[in-house]
Tab-separated table of C-alpha atoms and ligand atoms in Angstrom:
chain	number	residue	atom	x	y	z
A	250	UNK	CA	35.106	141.038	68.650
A	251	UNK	CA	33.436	137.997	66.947
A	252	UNK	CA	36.896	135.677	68.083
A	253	UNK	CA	36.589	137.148	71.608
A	254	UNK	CA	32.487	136.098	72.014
A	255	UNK	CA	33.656	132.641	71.369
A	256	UNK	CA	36.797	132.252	73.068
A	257	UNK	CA	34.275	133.438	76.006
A	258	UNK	CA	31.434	130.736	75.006
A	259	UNK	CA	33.750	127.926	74.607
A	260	UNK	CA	35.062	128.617	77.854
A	261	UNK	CA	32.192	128.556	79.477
A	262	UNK	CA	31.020	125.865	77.768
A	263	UNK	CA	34.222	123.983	79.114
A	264	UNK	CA	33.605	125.303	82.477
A	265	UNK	CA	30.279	123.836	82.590
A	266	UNK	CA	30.927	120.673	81.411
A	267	UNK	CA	33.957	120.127	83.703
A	268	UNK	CA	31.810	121.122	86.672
A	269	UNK	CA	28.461	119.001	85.933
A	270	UNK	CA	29.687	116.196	87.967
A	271	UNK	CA	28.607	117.988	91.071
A	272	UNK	CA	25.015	117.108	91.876
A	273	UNK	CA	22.154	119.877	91.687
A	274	UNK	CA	20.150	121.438	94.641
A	275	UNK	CA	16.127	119.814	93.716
A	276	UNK	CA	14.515	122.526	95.334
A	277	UNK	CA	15.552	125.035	98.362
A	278	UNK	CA	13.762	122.994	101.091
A	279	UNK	CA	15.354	119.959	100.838
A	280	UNK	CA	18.476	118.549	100.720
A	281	UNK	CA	18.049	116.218	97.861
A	282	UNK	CA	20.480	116.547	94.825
A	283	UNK	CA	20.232	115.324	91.722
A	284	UNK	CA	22.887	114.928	89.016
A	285	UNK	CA	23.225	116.271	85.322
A	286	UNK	CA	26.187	114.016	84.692
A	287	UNK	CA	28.056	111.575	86.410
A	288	UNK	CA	31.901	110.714	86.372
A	289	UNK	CA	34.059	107.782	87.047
A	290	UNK	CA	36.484	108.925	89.921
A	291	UNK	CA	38.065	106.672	92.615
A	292	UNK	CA	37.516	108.084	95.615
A	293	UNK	CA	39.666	107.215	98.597
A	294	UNK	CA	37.738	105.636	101.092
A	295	UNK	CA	38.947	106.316	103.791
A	296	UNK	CA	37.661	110.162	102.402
A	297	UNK	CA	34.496	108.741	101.893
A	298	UNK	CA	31.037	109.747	104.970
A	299	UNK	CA	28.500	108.818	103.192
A	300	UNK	CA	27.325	106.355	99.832
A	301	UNK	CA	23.857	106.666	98.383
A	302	UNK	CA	21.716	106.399	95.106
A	303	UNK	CA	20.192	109.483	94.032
A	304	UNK	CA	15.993	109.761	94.576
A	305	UNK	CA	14.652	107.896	92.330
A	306	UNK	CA	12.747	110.841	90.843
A	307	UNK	CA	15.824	112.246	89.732
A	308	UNK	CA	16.340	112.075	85.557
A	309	UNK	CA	19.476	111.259	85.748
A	310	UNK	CA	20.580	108.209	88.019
A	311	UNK	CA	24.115	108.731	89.678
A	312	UNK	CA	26.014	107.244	93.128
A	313	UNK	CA	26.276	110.324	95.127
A	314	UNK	CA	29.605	110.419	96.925
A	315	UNK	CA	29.963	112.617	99.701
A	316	UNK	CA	33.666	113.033	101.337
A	317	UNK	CA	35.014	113.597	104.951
A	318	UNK	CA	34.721	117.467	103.509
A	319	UNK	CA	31.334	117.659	102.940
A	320	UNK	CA	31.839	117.677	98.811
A	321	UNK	CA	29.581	115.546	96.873
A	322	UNK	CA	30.115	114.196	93.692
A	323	UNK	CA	28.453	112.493	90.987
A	324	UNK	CA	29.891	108.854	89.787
A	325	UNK	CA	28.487	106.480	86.945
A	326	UNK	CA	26.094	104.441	88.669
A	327	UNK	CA	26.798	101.515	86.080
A	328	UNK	CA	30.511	101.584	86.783
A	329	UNK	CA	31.648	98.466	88.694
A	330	UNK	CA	34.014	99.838	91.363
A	331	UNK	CA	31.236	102.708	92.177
A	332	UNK	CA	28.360	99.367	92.350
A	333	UNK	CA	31.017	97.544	94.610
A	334	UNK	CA	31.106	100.577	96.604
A	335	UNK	CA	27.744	101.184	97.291
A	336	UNK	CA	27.137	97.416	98.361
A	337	UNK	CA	30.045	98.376	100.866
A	338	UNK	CA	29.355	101.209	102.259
A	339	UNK	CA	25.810	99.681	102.389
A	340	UNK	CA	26.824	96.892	104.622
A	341	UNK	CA	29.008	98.844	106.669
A	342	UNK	CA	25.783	101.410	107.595
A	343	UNK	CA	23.495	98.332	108.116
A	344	UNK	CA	21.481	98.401	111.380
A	345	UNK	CA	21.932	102.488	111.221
A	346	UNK	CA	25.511	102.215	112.190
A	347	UNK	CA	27.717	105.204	111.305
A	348	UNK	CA	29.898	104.093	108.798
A	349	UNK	CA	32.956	102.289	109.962
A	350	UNK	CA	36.546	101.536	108.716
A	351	UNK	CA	37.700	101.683	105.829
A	352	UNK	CA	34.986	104.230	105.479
A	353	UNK	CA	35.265	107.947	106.639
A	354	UNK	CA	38.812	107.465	108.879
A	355	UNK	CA	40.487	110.229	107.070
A	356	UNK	CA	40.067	113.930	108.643
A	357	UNK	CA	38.674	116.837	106.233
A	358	UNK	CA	42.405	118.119	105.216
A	359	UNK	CA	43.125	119.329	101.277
A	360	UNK	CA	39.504	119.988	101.087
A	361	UNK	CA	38.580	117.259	98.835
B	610	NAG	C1	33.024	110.512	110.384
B	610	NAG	O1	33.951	110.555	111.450
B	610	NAG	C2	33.914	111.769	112.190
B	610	NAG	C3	35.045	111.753	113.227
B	610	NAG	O2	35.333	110.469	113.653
B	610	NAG	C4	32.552	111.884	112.852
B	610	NAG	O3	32.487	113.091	113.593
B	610	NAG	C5	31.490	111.907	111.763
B	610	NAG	O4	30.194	111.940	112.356
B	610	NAG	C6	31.602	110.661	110.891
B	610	NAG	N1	30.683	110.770	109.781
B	610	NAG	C7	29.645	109.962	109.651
B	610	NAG	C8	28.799	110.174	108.440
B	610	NAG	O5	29.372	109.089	110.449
């Protein structure tokens, strides 16, 4: 019973952990997110709709990474290719321009 309590902690444990890179709902009303922990993942850019910082009120600082299927995800703000990224994706947007290639050209397919 006690070995069963644990194997069932530790995995959920594990499961949280794994799935903390996701950002966090900051209240119903809004659609601001925040993020409990951040990753370093290369994500394709052409998958890539939208780039941004997270609000500035948030404890944790993080690039939020949304793709062409509407996922966000949390990477290391501090991390060189996700820096490079933002200052891309920042100049592609100037002026209020959707984002253009290499930015969001592939279509929502393996739900990633
Ligand atoms: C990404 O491209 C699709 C199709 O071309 C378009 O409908 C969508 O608005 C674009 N996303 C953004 C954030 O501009």
């Amino acid at each position: 019973m006690r070995t069963l309590v644990t194997i069932l902690l530790l995995t959920l444990v594990c499961f949280l952990s794994y799935s903390s890179a996701y950002p966090v709902a900051k209240g119903m009303l809004n659609r601001k997110v925040c993020c409990l922990k951040s990753t370093q993942m290369q994500v394709p850019k052409g998958k890539i709709a939208d780039v941004a910082m997270t609000p500035s009120d948030c404890e944790q600082q993080a690039i939020v990474v949304t793709t062409v299927c509407d996922k966000k995800l949390c990477i290391d703000h501090n991390w060189i290719w996700a820096k490079n990224l933002l200052k891309e994706f920042e100049k592609s947007t100037a002026n209020n321009s959707p984002p253009s290639a290499p930015f969001n050209v592939t279509r929502c397919t393996e739900k990633v």
